[in-house]
PDB file of C-alpha atoms and ligand atoms in Angstrom:
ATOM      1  CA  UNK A  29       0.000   0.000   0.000  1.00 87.00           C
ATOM      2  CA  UNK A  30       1.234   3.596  -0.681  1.00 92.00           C
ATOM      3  CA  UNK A  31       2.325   5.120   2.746  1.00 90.00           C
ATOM      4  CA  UNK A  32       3.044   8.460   1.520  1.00 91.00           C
ATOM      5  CA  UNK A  33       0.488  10.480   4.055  1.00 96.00           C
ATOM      6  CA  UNK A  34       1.193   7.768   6.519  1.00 96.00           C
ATOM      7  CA  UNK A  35       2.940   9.447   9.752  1.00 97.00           C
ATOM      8  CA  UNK A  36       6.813   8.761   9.330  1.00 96.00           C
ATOM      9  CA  UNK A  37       8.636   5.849  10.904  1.00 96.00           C
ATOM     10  CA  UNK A  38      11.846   5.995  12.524  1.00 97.00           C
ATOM     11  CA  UNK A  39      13.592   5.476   8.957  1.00 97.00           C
ATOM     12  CA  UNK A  40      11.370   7.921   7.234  1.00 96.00           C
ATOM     13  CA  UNK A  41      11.838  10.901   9.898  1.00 98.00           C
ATOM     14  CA  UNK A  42      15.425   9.865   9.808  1.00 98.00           C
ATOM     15  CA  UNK A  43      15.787  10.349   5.901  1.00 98.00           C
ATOM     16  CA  UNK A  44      13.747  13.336   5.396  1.00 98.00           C
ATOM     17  CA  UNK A  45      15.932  14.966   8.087  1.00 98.00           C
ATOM     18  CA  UNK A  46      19.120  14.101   7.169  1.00 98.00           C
ATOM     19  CA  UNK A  47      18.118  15.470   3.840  1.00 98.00           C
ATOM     20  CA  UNK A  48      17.184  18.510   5.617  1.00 98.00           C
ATOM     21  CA  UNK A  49      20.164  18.911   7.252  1.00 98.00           C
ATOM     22  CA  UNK A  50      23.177  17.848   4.581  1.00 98.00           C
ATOM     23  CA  UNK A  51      21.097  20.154   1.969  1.00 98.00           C
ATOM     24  CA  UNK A  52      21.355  23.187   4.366  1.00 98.00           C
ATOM     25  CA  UNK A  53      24.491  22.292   5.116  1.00 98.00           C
ATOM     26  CA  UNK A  54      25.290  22.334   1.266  1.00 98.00           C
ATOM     27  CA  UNK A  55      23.740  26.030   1.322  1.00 98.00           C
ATOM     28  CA  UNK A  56      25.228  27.424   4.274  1.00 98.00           C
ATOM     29  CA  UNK A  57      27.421  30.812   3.816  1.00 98.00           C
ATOM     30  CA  UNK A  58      31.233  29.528   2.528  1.00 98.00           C
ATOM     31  CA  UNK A  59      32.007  31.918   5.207  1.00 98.00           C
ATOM     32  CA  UNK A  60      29.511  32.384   8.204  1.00 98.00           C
ATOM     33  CA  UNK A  61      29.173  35.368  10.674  1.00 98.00           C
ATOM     34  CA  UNK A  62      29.251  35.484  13.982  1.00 98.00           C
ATOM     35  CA  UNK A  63      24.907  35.761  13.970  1.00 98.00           C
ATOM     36  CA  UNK A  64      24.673  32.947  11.847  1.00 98.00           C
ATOM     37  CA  UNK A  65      27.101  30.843  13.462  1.00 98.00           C
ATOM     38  CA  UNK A  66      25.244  30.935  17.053  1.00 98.00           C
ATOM     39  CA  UNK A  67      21.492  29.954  14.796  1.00 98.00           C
ATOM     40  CA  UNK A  68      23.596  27.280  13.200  1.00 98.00           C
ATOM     41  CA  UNK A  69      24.895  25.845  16.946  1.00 98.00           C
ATOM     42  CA  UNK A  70      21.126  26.786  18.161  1.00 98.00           C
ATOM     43  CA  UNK A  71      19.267  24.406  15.173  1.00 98.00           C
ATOM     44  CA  UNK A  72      21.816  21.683  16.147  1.00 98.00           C
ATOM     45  CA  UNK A  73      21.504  21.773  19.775  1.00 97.00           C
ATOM     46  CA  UNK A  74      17.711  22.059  19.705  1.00 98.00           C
ATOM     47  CA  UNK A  75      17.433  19.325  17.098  1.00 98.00           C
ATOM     48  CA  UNK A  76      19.112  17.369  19.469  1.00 97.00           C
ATOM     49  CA  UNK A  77      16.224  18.193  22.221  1.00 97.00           C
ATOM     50  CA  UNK A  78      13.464  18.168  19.996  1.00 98.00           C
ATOM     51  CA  UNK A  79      13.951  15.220  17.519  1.00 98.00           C
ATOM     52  CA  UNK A  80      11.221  12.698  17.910  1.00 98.00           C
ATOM     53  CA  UNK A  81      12.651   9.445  18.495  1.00 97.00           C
ATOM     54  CA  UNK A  82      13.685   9.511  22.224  1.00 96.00           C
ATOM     55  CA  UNK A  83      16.877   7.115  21.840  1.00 96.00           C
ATOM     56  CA  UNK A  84      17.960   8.698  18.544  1.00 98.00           C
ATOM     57  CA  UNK A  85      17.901  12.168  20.550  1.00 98.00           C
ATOM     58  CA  UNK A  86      19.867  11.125  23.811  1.00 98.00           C
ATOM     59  CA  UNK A  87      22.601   9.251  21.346  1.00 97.00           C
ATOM     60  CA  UNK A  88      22.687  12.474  19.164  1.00 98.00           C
ATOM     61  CA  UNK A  89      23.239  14.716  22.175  1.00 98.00           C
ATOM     62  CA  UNK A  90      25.892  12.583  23.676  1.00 98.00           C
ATOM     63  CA  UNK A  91      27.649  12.383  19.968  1.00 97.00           C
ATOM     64  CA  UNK A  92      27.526  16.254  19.895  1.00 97.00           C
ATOM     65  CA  UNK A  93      28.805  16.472  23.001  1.00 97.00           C
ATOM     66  CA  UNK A  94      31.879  14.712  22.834  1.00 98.00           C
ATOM     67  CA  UNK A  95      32.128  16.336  19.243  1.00 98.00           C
ATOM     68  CA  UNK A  96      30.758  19.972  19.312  1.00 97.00           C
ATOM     69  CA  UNK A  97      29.647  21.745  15.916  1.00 97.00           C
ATOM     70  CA  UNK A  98      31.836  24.802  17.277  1.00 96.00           C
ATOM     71  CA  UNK A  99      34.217  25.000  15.305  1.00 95.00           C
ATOM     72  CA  UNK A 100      32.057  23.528  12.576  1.00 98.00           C
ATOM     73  CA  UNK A 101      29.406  26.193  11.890  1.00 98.00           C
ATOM     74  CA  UNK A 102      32.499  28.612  10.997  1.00 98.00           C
ATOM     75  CA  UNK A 103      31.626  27.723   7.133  1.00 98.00           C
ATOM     76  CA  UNK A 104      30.317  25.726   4.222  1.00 98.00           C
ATOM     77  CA  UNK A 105      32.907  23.235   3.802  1.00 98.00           C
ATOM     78  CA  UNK A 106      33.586  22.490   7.635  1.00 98.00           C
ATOM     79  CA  UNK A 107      29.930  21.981   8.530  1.00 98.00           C
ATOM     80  CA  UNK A 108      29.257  19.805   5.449  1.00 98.00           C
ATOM     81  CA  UNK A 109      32.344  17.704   6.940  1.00 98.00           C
ATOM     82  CA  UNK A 110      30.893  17.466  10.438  1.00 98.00           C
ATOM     83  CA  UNK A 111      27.874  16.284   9.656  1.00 98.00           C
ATOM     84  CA  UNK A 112      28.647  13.619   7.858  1.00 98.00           C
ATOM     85  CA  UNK A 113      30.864  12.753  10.353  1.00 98.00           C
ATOM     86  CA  UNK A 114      27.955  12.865  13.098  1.00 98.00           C
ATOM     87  CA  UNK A 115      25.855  11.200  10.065  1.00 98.00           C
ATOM     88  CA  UNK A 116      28.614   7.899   9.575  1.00 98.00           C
ATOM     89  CA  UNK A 117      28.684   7.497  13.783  1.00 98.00           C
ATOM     90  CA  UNK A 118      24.724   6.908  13.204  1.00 98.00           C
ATOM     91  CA  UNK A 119      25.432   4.808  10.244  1.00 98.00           C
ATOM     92  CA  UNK A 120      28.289   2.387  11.997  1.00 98.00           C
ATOM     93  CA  UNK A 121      25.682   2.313  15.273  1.00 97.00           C
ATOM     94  CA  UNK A 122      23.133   0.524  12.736  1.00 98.00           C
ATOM     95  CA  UNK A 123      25.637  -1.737  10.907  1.00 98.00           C
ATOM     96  CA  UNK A 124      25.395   0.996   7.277  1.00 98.00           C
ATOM     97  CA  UNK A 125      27.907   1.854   4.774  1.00 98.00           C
ATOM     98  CA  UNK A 126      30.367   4.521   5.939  1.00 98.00           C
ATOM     99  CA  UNK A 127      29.931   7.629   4.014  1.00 98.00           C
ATOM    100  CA  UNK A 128      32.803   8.961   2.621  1.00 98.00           C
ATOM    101  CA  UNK A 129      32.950  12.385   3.520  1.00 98.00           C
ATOM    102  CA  UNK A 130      35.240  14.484   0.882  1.00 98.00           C
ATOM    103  CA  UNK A 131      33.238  18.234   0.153  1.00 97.00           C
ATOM    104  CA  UNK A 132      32.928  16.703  -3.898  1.00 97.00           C
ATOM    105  CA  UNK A 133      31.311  13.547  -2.685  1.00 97.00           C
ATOM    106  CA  UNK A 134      29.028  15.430  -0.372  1.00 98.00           C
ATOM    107  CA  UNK A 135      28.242  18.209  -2.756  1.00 98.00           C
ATOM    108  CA  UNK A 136      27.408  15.659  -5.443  1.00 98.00           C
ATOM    109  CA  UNK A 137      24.750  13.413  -3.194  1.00 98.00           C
ATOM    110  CA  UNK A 138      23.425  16.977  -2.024  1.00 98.00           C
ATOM    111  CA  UNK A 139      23.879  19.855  -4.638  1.00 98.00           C
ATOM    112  CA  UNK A 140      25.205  19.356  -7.605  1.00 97.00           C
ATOM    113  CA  UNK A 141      24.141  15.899  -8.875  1.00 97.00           C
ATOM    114  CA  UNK A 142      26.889  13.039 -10.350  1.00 95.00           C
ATOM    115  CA  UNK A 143      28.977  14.244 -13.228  1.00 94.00           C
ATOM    116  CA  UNK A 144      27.567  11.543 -15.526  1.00 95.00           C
ATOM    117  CA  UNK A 145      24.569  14.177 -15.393  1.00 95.00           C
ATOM    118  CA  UNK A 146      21.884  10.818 -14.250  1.00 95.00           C
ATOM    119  CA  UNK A 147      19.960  13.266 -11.620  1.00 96.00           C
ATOM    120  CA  UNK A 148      20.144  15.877 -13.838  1.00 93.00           C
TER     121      UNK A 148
HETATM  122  P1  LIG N 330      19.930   7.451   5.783  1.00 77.48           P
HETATM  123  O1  LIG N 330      20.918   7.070   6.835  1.00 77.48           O
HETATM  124  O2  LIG N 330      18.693   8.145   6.220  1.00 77.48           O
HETATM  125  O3  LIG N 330      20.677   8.345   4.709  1.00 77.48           O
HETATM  126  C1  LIG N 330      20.015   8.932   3.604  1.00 77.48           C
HETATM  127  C2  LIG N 330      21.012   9.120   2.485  1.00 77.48           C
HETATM  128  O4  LIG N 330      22.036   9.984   2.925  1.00 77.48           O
HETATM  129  C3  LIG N 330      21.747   7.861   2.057  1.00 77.48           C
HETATM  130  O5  LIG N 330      21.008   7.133   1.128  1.00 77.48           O
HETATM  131  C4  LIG N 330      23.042   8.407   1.479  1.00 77.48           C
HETATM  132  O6  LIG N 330      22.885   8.773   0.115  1.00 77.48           O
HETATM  133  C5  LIG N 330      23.269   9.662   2.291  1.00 77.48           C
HETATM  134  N1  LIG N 330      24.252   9.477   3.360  1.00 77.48           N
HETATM  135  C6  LIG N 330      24.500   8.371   4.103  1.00 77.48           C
HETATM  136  N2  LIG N 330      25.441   8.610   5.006  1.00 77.48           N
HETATM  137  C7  LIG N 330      25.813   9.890   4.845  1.00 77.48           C
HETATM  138  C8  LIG N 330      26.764  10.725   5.482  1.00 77.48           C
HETATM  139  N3  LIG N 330      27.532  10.268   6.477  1.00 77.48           N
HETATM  140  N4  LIG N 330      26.888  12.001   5.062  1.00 77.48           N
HETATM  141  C9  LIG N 330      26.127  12.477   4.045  1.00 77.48           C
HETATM  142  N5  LIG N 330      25.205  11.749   3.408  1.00 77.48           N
HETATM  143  C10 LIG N 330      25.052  10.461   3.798  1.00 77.48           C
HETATM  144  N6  LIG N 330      17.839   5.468  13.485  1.00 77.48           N
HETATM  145  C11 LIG N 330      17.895   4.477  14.403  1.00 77.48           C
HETATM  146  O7  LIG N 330      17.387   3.384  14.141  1.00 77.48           O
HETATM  147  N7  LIG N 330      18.525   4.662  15.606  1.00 77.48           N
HETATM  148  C12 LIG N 330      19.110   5.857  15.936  1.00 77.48           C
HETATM  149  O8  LIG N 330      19.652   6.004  17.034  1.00 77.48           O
HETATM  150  C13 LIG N 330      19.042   6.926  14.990  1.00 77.48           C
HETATM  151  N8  LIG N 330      19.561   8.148  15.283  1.00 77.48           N
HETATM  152  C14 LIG N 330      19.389   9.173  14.415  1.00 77.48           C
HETATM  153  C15 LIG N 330      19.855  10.441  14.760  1.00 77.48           C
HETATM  154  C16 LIG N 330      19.656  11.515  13.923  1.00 77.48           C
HETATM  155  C17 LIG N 330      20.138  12.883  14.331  1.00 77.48           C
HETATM  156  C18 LIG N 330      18.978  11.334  12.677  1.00 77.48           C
HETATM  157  C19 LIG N 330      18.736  12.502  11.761  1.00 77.48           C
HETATM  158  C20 LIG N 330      18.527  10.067  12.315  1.00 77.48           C
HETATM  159  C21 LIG N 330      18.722   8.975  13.160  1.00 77.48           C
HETATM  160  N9  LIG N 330      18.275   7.695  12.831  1.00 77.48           N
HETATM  161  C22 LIG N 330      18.380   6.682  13.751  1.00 77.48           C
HETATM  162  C23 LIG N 330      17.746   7.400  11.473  1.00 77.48           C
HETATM  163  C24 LIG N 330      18.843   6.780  10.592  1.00 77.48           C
HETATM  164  O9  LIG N 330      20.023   7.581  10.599  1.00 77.48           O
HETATM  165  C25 LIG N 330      18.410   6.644   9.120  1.00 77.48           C
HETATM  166  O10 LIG N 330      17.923   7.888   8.648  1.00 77.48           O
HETATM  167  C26 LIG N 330      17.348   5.590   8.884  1.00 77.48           C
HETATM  168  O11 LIG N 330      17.783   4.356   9.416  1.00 77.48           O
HETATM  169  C27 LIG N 330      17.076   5.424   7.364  1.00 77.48           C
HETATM  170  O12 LIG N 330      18.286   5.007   6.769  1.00 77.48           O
HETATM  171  P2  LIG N 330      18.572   4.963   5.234  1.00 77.48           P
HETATM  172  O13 LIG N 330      19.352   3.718   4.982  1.00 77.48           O
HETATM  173  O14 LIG N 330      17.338   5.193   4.443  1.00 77.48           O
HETATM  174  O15 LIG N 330      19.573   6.182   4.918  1.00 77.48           O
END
């Protein structure tokens, strides 16, 4: 049966928001003020609160914790970088493919498409 305005699953919330966040990522300033910096840190660290799946959340939180986005959220390339990073810890906890996480890699899965042109 088609599920599409079914309520997401655990899978589903986790896809749609990891597109959310490696395609804002992909779209954040090369270089980021001081402003945007602290909303970037605040949409992390409140994600972290709010997401809704309770064991996701706490795991999330402790992996930010030990690795904090400040140094991250200074620009494009470095927040792209540590998020996939925080992505792959989630993806070796469930037994998934490592990601590999060079800026061309990520900015083809996220913004530009493969060079053969096949999303274009
Ligand atoms: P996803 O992991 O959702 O990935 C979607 C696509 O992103 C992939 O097809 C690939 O093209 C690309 N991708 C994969 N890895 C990377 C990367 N490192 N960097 C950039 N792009 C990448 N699920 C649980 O069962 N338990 C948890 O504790 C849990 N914690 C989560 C915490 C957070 C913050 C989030 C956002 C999600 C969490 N999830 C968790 C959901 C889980 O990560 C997956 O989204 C879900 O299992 C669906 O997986 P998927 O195979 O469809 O691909």
């Amino acid at each position: 049966t088609d599920r599409t305005n079914c309520p997401p699953d655990n899978a589903a919330l986790g896809r749609s928001t990891w597109t959310f966040l490696h395609t804002t990522a992909a779209y954040y300033p090369l270089q980021a003020n001081e402003r945007q910096q602290t909303q970037m840190t605040n949409l992390l660290e409140s994600l972290s609160i709010f997401y809704p799946c309770n064991w996701c959340a706490t795991d999330f939180r402790r992996d930010i914790k030990k690795n904090p986005p400040i140094s991250a959220v200074a620009g494009r390339e470095s927040l792209m970088k540590w998020l996939c990073a925080r992505h792959n810890e989630v993806n070796q906890k469930l037994g998934k493919e490592e990601f590999s996480c060079e800026v061309k890699n990520l900015d083809a899965r996220w913004k530009d498409g493969p060079e053969d042109g096949s999303c274009d």
